[in-house]
Amino acid sequence: NNGCSDTIVKTVTVHPKAMANFSISRNDRCGPFKVNFTNTSVNGNGLPITSMTFKWNFGNGITSTARDTSVTFIASATKDTTYLVQLIAYSNFGCADTTTKTVRVFPKPKSRFVMSDTAICSSGIVTLTNTSYPNDTGNISIMSFVWNFGNGHTSLNRDEIETFPSSKLQDTTYTITLYAYSEHGCLDSSSQKLTVHPKPIDSFSVI
């Protein structure tokens, strides 16, 4: 009431937020595959990254508090799998920032085929019907193939018809292998055996 006054001054320090960031060695591939995570976060106050702390969540049940790390991601058996990777970076004052990136893992296709016969006579013909599937959103039409018939012949066709010779005196066994590739280049292979019997040898004598 008499014009008397008082003043007090206090200083409030506001610390900058950390800036979370990281790089990925590769963000999509056929599973399982190992990903290297390199932490490129910035403290925000000029201090080095070694003064910071971190929390990783890789979306697959694995977590970590390391600065840099490596994790192996598993594919689903029947579909593409996308993992959401989260990094929370804390400055030395506990100021946090969060960033996320995705890792996509492609499933292994299924290689399989049906043979018209598993045992034939020499120079017989076998029809090979491809029943493979990619195990993701597509179908056999988006796949590619390599056949190895075990007789020196190969093919890139989806289905095949092949002739197999035999030894003159004994059965010959061929291992037929089909390599099946999905649209992402993921590989599976399957093999079956084919037995080729020799032709009989005509022989008679006149008495």
Protein backbone atom coordinates (compact mmCIF):
# COMPACT_ATOMS: atom_id res chain seq x y z
CA ASN A 1 0.00 0.00 0.00
CA ASN A 2 2.96 2.24 0.52
CA GLY A 3 4.59 1.47 -2.83
CA CYS A 4 7.03 -1.02 -1.40
CA SER A 5 8.03 -3.83 -3.79
CA ASP A 6 10.26 -6.80 -4.03
CA THR A 7 11.51 -8.81 -6.98
CA ILE A 8 12.86 -12.30 -7.31
CA VAL A 9 14.42 -13.81 -10.41
CA LYS A 10 15.04 -17.49 -11.06
CA THR A 11 16.56 -19.18 -14.07
CA VAL A 12 14.77 -22.02 -15.84
CA THR A 13 16.90 -24.19 -18.10
CA VAL A 14 15.11 -25.97 -20.95
CA HIS A 15 17.14 -28.81 -22.37
CA PRO A 16 16.77 -29.69 -26.05
CA LYS A 17 15.10 -32.93 -27.02
CA ALA A 18 17.22 -35.77 -28.35
CA MET A 19 16.86 -36.57 -32.06
CA ALA A 20 16.40 -40.31 -32.61
CA ASN A 21 17.54 -41.84 -35.88
CA PHE A 22 19.12 -45.05 -37.18
CA SER A 23 20.14 -46.72 -40.41
CA ILE A 24 19.41 -50.30 -41.51
CA SER A 25 21.81 -52.55 -43.44
CA ARG A 26 18.83 -53.86 -45.44
CA ASN A 27 15.10 -53.48 -44.86
CA ASP A 28 13.71 -56.35 -46.93
CA ARG A 29 14.93 -59.83 -47.79
CA CYS A 30 14.05 -63.52 -47.80
CA GLY A 31 13.87 -64.86 -44.27
CA PRO A 32 15.48 -65.56 -42.04
CA PHE A 33 17.97 -62.72 -42.38
CA LYS A 34 20.19 -60.67 -40.10
CA VAL A 35 19.83 -56.88 -40.00
CA ASN A 36 22.48 -54.52 -38.64
CA PHE A 37 21.14 -51.38 -36.97
CA THR A 38 23.47 -48.36 -36.76
CA ASN A 39 22.38 -45.67 -34.32
CA THR A 40 22.77 -42.13 -35.73
CA SER A 41 20.86 -40.29 -32.99
CA VAL A 42 21.93 -36.81 -31.87
CA ASN A 43 21.91 -35.63 -28.27
CA GLY A 44 20.66 -32.13 -29.15
CA ASN A 45 22.92 -30.31 -26.72
CA GLY A 46 26.23 -30.90 -28.44
CA LEU A 47 27.29 -33.83 -26.29
CA PRO A 48 28.40 -37.06 -28.02
CA ILE A 49 26.16 -40.06 -28.59
CA THR A 50 28.01 -41.89 -25.82
CA SER A 51 26.22 -39.63 -23.31
CA MET A 52 22.83 -40.94 -24.45
CA THR A 53 20.77 -44.01 -23.57
CA PHE A 54 18.48 -46.04 -25.81
CA LYS A 55 15.58 -48.46 -25.93
CA TRP A 56 15.00 -50.64 -29.00
CA ASN A 57 11.88 -52.65 -29.79
CA PHE A 58 12.17 -54.79 -32.90
CA GLY A 59 8.53 -55.85 -33.15
CA ASN A 60 9.37 -59.54 -32.81
CA GLY A 61 9.56 -59.83 -29.02
CA ILE A 62 13.22 -58.76 -28.90
CA THR A 63 14.32 -55.54 -27.16
CA SER A 64 17.71 -53.97 -26.49
CA THR A 65 19.38 -51.05 -24.74
CA ALA A 66 22.56 -51.21 -26.82
CA ARG A 67 23.62 -48.27 -28.98
CA ASP A 68 24.06 -50.37 -32.14
CA THR A 69 22.82 -53.92 -32.55
CA SER A 70 21.99 -56.78 -34.91
CA VAL A 71 18.81 -58.84 -35.01
CA THR A 72 17.71 -61.85 -37.08
CA PHE A 73 14.15 -61.67 -38.43
CA ILE A 74 12.12 -64.79 -39.20
CA ALA A 75 9.61 -65.08 -42.03
CA SER A 76 6.09 -66.38 -41.73
CA ALA A 77 5.54 -69.69 -43.50
CA THR A 78 2.69 -68.36 -45.62
CA LYS A 79 2.94 -64.57 -46.06
CA ASP A 80 5.18 -61.52 -46.12
CA THR A 81 5.91 -60.26 -42.60
CA THR A 82 6.46 -56.58 -41.75
CA TYR A 83 8.19 -55.76 -38.46
CA LEU A 84 7.96 -52.26 -36.96
CA VAL A 85 11.31 -51.33 -35.39
CA GLN A 86 11.18 -48.56 -32.78
CA LEU A 87 14.08 -46.62 -31.25
CA ILE A 88 13.63 -44.32 -28.26
CA ALA A 89 16.66 -42.08 -27.71
CA TYR A 90 17.24 -40.25 -24.40
CA SER A 91 19.57 -37.29 -23.92
CA ASN A 92 21.77 -37.14 -20.84
CA PHE A 93 18.95 -35.11 -19.20
CA GLY A 94 16.33 -37.74 -20.04
CA CYS A 95 14.70 -35.80 -22.89
CA ALA A 96 13.33 -38.41 -25.29
CA ASP A 97 12.60 -38.75 -28.99
CA THR A 98 11.17 -41.73 -30.88
CA THR A 99 11.54 -42.95 -34.46
CA THR A 100 10.33 -46.06 -36.28
CA LYS A 101 11.22 -47.94 -39.45
CA THR A 102 10.02 -51.18 -41.00
CA VAL A 103 11.72 -54.45 -41.90
CA ARG A 104 9.93 -56.73 -44.38
CA VAL A 105 10.69 -60.45 -44.51
CA PHE A 106 9.61 -62.62 -47.44
CA PRO A 107 8.66 -66.29 -46.96
CA LYS A 108 10.42 -69.20 -48.60
CA PRO A 109 8.41 -70.63 -51.52
CA LYS A 110 7.43 -74.28 -51.73
CA SER A 111 9.00 -76.35 -54.50
CA ARG A 112 7.12 -79.49 -55.51
CA PHE A 113 6.27 -81.45 -58.64
CA VAL A 114 4.47 -84.57 -59.81
CA MET A 115 6.05 -87.19 -62.10
CA SER A 116 3.91 -89.22 -64.48
CA ASP A 117 6.05 -92.28 -63.62
CA THR A 118 8.74 -93.14 -61.10
CA ALA A 119 10.02 -96.14 -63.10
CA ILE A 120 10.18 -96.47 -66.88
CA CYS A 121 11.92 -98.47 -69.59
CA SER A 122 14.93 -97.06 -71.39
CA SER A 123 14.24 -93.97 -73.54
CA GLY A 124 10.84 -93.63 -71.93
CA ILE A 125 9.22 -90.24 -71.53
CA VAL A 126 8.30 -88.67 -68.18
CA THR A 127 5.91 -85.73 -67.79
CA LEU A 128 6.86 -83.39 -64.94
CA THR A 129 4.03 -81.20 -63.63
CA ASN A 130 5.06 -78.28 -61.46
CA THR A 131 2.81 -77.71 -58.42
CA SER A 132 4.99 -75.16 -56.60
CA TYR A 133 3.58 -72.07 -54.88
CA PRO A 134 5.24 -68.85 -53.62
CA ASN A 135 3.79 -68.74 -50.06
CA ASP A 136 2.89 -65.06 -50.31
CA THR A 137 0.24 -63.02 -52.09
CA GLY A 138 0.96 -64.38 -55.58
CA ASN A 139 0.72 -67.71 -57.36
CA ILE A 140 2.87 -69.98 -59.52
CA SER A 141 2.62 -67.58 -62.49
CA ILE A 142 4.94 -65.06 -60.79
CA MET A 143 7.61 -67.67 -59.97
CA SER A 144 10.66 -68.78 -61.93
CA PHE A 145 12.22 -72.24 -62.11
CA VAL A 146 15.33 -74.23 -62.91
CA TRP A 147 15.08 -77.97 -63.57
CA ASN A 148 18.03 -80.33 -63.33
CA PHE A 149 17.10 -83.75 -64.67
CA GLY A 150 20.30 -85.49 -63.61
CA ASN A 151 20.97 -86.57 -67.20
CA GLY A 152 22.95 -83.51 -68.26
CA HIS A 153 19.84 -81.58 -69.29
CA THR A 154 18.35 -78.53 -67.59
CA SER A 155 15.31 -76.34 -68.26
CA LEU A 156 13.75 -73.03 -67.23
CA ASN A 157 10.19 -74.03 -68.14
CA ARG A 158 7.45 -74.37 -65.58
CA ASP A 159 6.46 -77.90 -66.66
CA GLU A 160 8.53 -80.34 -68.69
CA ILE A 161 8.55 -83.55 -70.70
CA GLU A 162 11.87 -85.36 -70.65
CA THR A 163 13.36 -88.55 -72.12
CA PHE A 164 15.69 -90.68 -69.99
CA PRO A 165 18.09 -93.33 -71.35
CA SER A 166 19.41 -96.24 -69.30
CA SER A 167 22.48 -98.40 -69.09
CA LYS A 168 22.35 -101.48 -71.30
CA LEU A 169 22.91 -103.95 -68.48
CA GLN A 170 21.43 -102.43 -65.31
CA ASP A 171 18.89 -100.01 -63.92
CA THR A 172 19.80 -96.34 -63.97
CA THR A 173 18.60 -93.97 -61.24
CA TYR A 174 18.21 -90.26 -61.97
CA THR A 175 17.71 -87.56 -59.33
CA ILE A 176 15.41 -84.87 -60.70
CA THR A 177 15.62 -81.53 -58.88
CA LEU A 178 13.37 -78.50 -59.19
CA TYR A 179 14.65 -75.12 -57.95
CA ALA A 180 11.73 -72.74 -57.37
CA TYR A 181 12.17 -68.98 -56.93
CA SER A 182 9.54 -66.58 -55.62
CA GLU A 183 9.07 -63.11 -57.12
CA HIS A 184 11.49 -61.83 -54.46
CA GLY A 185 14.18 -64.37 -55.35
CA CYS A 186 13.58 -66.61 -52.33
CA LEU A 187 14.58 -70.20 -53.10
CA ASP A 188 13.33 -73.67 -52.30
CA SER A 189 14.20 -76.97 -53.96
CA SER A 190 12.76 -80.47 -54.13
CA SER A 191 14.03 -83.72 -55.60
CA GLN A 192 12.62 -87.06 -56.67
CA LYS A 193 14.24 -90.18 -58.04
CA LEU A 194 13.44 -91.89 -61.32
CA THR A 195 14.46 -95.47 -62.14
CA VAL A 196 15.03 -96.39 -65.79
CA HIS A 197 15.14 -100.09 -66.63
CA PRO A 198 17.27 -101.33 -69.55
CA LYS A 199 15.65 -102.90 -72.57
CA PRO A 200 15.85 -106.69 -72.67
CA ILE A 201 18.48 -108.17 -74.95
CA ASP A 202 17.11 -110.61 -77.51
CA SER A 203 19.13 -113.77 -77.71
CA PHE A 204 18.42 -117.30 -78.95
CA SER A 205 20.28 -120.19 -80.42
CA VAL A 206 19.24 -122.75 -83.03
CA ILE A 207 19.78 -126.40 -82.19
